CSV table of C-alpha atoms in Angstrom, one decimal:
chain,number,residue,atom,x,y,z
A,440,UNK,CA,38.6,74.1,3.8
A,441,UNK,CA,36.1,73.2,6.6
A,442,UNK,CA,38.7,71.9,8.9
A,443,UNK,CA,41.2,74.5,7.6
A,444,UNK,CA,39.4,77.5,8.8
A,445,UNK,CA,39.1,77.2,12.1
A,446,UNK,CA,43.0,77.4,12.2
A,447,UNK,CA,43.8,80.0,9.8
A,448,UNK,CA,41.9,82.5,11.8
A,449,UNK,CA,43.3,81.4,15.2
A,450,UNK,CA,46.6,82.1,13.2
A,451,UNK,CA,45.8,85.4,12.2
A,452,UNK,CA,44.5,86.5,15.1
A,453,UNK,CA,47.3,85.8,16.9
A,454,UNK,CA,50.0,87.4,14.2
A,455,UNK,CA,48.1,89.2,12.0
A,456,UNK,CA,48.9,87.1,9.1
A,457,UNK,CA,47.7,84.3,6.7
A,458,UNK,CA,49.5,81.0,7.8
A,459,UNK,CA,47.3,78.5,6.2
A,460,UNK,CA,48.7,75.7,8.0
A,461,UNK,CA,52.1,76.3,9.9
A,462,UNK,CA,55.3,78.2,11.0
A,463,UNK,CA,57.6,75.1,10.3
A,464,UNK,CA,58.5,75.2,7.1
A,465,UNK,CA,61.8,77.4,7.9
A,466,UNK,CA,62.8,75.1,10.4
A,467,UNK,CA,62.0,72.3,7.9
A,468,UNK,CA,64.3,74.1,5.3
A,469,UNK,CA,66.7,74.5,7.3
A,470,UNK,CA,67.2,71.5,8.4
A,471,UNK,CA,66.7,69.7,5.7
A,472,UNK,CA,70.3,71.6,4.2
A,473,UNK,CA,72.0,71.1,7.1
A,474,UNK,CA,71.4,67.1,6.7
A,475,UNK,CA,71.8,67.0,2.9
A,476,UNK,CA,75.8,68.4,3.9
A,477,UNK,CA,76.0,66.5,6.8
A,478,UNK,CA,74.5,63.4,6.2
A,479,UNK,CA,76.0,60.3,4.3
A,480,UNK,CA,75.8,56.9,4.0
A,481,UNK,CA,76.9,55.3,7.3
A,482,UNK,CA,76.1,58.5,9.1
A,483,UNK,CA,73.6,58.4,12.3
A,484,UNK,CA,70.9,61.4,12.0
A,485,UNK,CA,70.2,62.3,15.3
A,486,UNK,CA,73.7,63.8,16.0
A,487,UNK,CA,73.3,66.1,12.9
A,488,UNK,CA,69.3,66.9,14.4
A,489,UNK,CA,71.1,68.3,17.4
A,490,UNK,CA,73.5,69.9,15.7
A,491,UNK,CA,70.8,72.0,13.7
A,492,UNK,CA,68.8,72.4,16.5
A,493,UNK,CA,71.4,73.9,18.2
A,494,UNK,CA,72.2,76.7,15.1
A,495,UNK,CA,68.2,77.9,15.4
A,496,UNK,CA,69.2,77.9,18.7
A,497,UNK,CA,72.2,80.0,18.7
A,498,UNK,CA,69.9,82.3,15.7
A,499,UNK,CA,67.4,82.7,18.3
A,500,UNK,CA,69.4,84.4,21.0
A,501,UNK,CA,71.4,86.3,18.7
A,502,UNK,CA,68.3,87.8,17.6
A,503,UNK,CA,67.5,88.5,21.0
A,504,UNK,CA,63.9,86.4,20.8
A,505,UNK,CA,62.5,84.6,24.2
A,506,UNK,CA,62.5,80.8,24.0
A,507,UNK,CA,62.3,77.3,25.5
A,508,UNK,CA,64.4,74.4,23.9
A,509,UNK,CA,68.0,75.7,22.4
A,510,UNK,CA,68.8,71.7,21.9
A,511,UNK,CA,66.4,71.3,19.2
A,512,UNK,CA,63.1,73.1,18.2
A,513,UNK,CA,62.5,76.5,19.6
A,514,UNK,CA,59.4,77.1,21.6
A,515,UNK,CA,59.0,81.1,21.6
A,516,UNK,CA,56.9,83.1,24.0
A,517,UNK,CA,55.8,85.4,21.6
A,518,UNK,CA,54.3,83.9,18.4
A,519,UNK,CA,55.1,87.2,16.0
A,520,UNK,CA,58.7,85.9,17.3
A,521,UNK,CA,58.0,82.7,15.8
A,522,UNK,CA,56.9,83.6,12.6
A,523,UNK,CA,59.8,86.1,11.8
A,524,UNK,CA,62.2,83.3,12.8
A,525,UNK,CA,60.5,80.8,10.6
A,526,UNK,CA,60.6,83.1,8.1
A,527,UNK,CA,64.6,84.0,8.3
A,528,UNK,CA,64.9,80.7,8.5
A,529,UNK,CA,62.9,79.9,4.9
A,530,UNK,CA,64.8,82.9,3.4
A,531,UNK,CA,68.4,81.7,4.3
A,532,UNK,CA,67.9,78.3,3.0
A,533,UNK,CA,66.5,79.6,0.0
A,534,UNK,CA,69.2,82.2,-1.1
A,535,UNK,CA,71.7,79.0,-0.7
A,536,UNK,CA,69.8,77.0,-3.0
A,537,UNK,CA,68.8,79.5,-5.4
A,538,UNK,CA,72.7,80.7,-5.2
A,539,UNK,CA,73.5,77.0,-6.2
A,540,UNK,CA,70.9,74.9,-8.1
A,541,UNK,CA,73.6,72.1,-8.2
A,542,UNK,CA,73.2,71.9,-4.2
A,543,UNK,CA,69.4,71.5,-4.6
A,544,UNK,CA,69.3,68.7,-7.2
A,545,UNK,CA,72.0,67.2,-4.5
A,546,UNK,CA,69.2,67.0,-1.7
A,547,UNK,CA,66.3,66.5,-3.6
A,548,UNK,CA,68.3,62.9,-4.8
A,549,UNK,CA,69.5,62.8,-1.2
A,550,UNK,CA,65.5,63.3,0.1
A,551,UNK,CA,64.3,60.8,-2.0
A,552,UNK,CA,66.5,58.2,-0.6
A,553,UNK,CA,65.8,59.4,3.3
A,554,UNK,CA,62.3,59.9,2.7
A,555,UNK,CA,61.9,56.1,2.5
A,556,UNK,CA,64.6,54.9,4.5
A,557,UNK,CA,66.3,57.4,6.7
A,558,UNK,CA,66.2,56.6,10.8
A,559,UNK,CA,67.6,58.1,13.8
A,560,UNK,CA,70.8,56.0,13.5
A,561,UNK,CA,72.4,53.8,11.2
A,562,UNK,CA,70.8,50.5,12.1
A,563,UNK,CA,67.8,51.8,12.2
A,564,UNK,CA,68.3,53.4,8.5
A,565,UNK,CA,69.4,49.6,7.7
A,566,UNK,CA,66.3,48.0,9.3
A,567,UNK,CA,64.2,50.4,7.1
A,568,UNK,CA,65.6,49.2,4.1
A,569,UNK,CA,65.2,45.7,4.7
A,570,UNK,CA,61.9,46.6,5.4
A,571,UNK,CA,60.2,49.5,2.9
A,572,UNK,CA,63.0,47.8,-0.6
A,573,UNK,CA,60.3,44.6,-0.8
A,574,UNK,CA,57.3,46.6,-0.2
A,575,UNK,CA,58.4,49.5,-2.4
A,576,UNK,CA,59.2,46.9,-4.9
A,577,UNK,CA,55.3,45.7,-4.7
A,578,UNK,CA,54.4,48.8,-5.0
A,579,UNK,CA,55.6,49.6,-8.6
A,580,UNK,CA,54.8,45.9,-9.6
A,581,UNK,CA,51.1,46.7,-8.4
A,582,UNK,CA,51.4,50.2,-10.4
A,583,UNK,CA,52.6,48.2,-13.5
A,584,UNK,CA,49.5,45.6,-13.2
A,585,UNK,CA,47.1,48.5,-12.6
A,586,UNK,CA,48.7,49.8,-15.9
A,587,UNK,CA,48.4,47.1,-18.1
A,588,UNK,CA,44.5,46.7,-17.4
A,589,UNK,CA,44.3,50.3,-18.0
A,590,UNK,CA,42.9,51.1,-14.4
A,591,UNK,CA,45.6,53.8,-13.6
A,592,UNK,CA,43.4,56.9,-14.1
A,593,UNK,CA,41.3,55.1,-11.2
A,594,UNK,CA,43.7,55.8,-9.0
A,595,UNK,CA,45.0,59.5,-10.3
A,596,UNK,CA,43.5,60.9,-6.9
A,597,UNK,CA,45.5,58.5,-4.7
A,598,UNK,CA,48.7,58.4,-6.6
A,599,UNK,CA,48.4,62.7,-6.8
A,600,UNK,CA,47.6,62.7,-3.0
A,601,UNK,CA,51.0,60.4,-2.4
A,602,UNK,CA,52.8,62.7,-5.1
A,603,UNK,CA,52.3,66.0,-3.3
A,604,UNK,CA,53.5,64.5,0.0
A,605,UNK,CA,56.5,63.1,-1.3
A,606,UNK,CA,57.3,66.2,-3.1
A,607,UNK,CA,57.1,68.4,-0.8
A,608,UNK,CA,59.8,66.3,1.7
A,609,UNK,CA,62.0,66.1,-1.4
A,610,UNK,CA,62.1,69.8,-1.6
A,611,UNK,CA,62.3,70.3,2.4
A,612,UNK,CA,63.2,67.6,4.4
A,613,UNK,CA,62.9,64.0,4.4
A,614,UNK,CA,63.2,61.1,7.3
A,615,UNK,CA,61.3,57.6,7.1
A,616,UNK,CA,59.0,58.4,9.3
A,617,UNK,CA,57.2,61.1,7.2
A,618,UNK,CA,56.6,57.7,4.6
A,619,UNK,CA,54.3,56.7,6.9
A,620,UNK,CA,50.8,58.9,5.7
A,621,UNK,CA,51.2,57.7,2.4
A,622,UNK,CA,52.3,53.6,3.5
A,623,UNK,CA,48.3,52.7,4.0
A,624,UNK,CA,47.9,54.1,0.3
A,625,UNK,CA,50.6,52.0,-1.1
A,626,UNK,CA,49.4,49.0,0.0
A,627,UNK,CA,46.9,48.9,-2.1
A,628,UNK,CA,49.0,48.4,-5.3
A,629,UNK,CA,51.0,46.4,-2.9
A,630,UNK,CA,48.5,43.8,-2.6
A,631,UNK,CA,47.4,44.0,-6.3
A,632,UNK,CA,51.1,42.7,-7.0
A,633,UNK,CA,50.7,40.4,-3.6
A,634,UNK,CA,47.4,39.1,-5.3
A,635,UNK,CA,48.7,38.5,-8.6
A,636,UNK,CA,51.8,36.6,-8.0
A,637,UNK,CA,49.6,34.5,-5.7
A,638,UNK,CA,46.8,33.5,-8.1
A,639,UNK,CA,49.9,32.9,-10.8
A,640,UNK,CA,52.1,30.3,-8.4
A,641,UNK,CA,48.9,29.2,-6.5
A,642,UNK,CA,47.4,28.6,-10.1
A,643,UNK,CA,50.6,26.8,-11.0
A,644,UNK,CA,50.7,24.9,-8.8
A,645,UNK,CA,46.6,23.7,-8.2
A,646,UNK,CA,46.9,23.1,-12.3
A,647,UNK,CA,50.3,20.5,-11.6
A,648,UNK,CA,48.4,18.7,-8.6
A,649,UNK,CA,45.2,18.6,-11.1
A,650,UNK,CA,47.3,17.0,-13.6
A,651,UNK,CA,49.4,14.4,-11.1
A,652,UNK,CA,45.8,13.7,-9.9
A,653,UNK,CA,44.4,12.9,-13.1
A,654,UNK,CA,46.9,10.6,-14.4
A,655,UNK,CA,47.5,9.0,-11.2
């Protein structure tokens, strides 16, 4: 709330309304359809960025607001401008989904797959996977460790923090890159699993050379 503050008066003072944290989240919606219908397997994503870029754009100037950056995100000279597009934006996206609940469950599956693993292109989407599939893989091994002992209510503040990020992206949008705030977290059940097949194979294997010693 400290930090917080500071910000939501600068907002208000400048359009005369509580924004708690940002004027994105149209732009976030709305792109976030566009890639769910235009995005597949195979499929590069910064193409389909442009391309939504370049419908704000054309939204923009057919609403007759001031701007910088038709391409991709709109700068506007006027921040009221700014906050009614966001907000046009939010409610468009919205009546689709609410319009078609089948469409939302569609993206939300599709956002939980590009939230992990989603890149700029293809190859980069590939390199992810070969990447984040092990480590995610840890991950739940970790959480199933931390279970067993009965230790997961020590983590219910890390695991809710990681839960409200990944939610929101699943309802918005999702690329790889917005993994990477909750990646430092993860690794800690990451290494519990890293830890425990270690002491089992390193275990193993000290217990055979103990034995070979012995009878040697």
């Amino acid at each position: 709330v400290l930090v917080m503050v500071p910000w939501v008066v600068r907002n208000y003072r400048l359009v005369h309304e509580f924004v708690p944290v940002a004027t994105l989240g149209g732009v976030g919606l709305q792109e976030g359809l566009y890639m769910c219908r235009n995005v597949s397997f195979g499929d590069d994503l910064y193409p389909a960025g442009q391309a939504a870029g370049r419908i704000r754009g054309q939204l923009a100037h057919d609403l007759g607001m001031r701007f910088e950056g038709a391409e991709y995100l709109q700068t506007f000279y006027d921040a009221h401008d700014e906050t009614a597009f966001n907000r046009i934006l939010y409610e468009r996206a919205k009546n689709e989904y609410v319009s078609d609940p089948g469409l939302l469950a569609e993206c939300v599956g599709k956002n939980l797959f590009n939230l992990w693993f989603l890149g700029k292109t293809w190859n980069v989407t590939q390199l992810n996977m070969l990447v984040q599939v092990p480590l995610l893989a840890l991950v739940f091994c970790g959480l199933r460790i931390v279970w067993r002992r009965g230790g997961l209510r020590k983590m219910a503040i890390l695991l809710a923090y990681v839960g409200s990020i990944v939610i929101v992206h699943l309802m918005i949008v999702a690329e790889a890159r917005y993994s990477i705030p909750v990646l430092a977290f993860l690794s800690i059940p990451a290494a519990i699993a890293v830890t425990a097949i270690g002491a089992r194979f390193g275990g193993t294997r000290g217990a055979h050379d103990n034995a070979t010693f012995r009878h040697d």
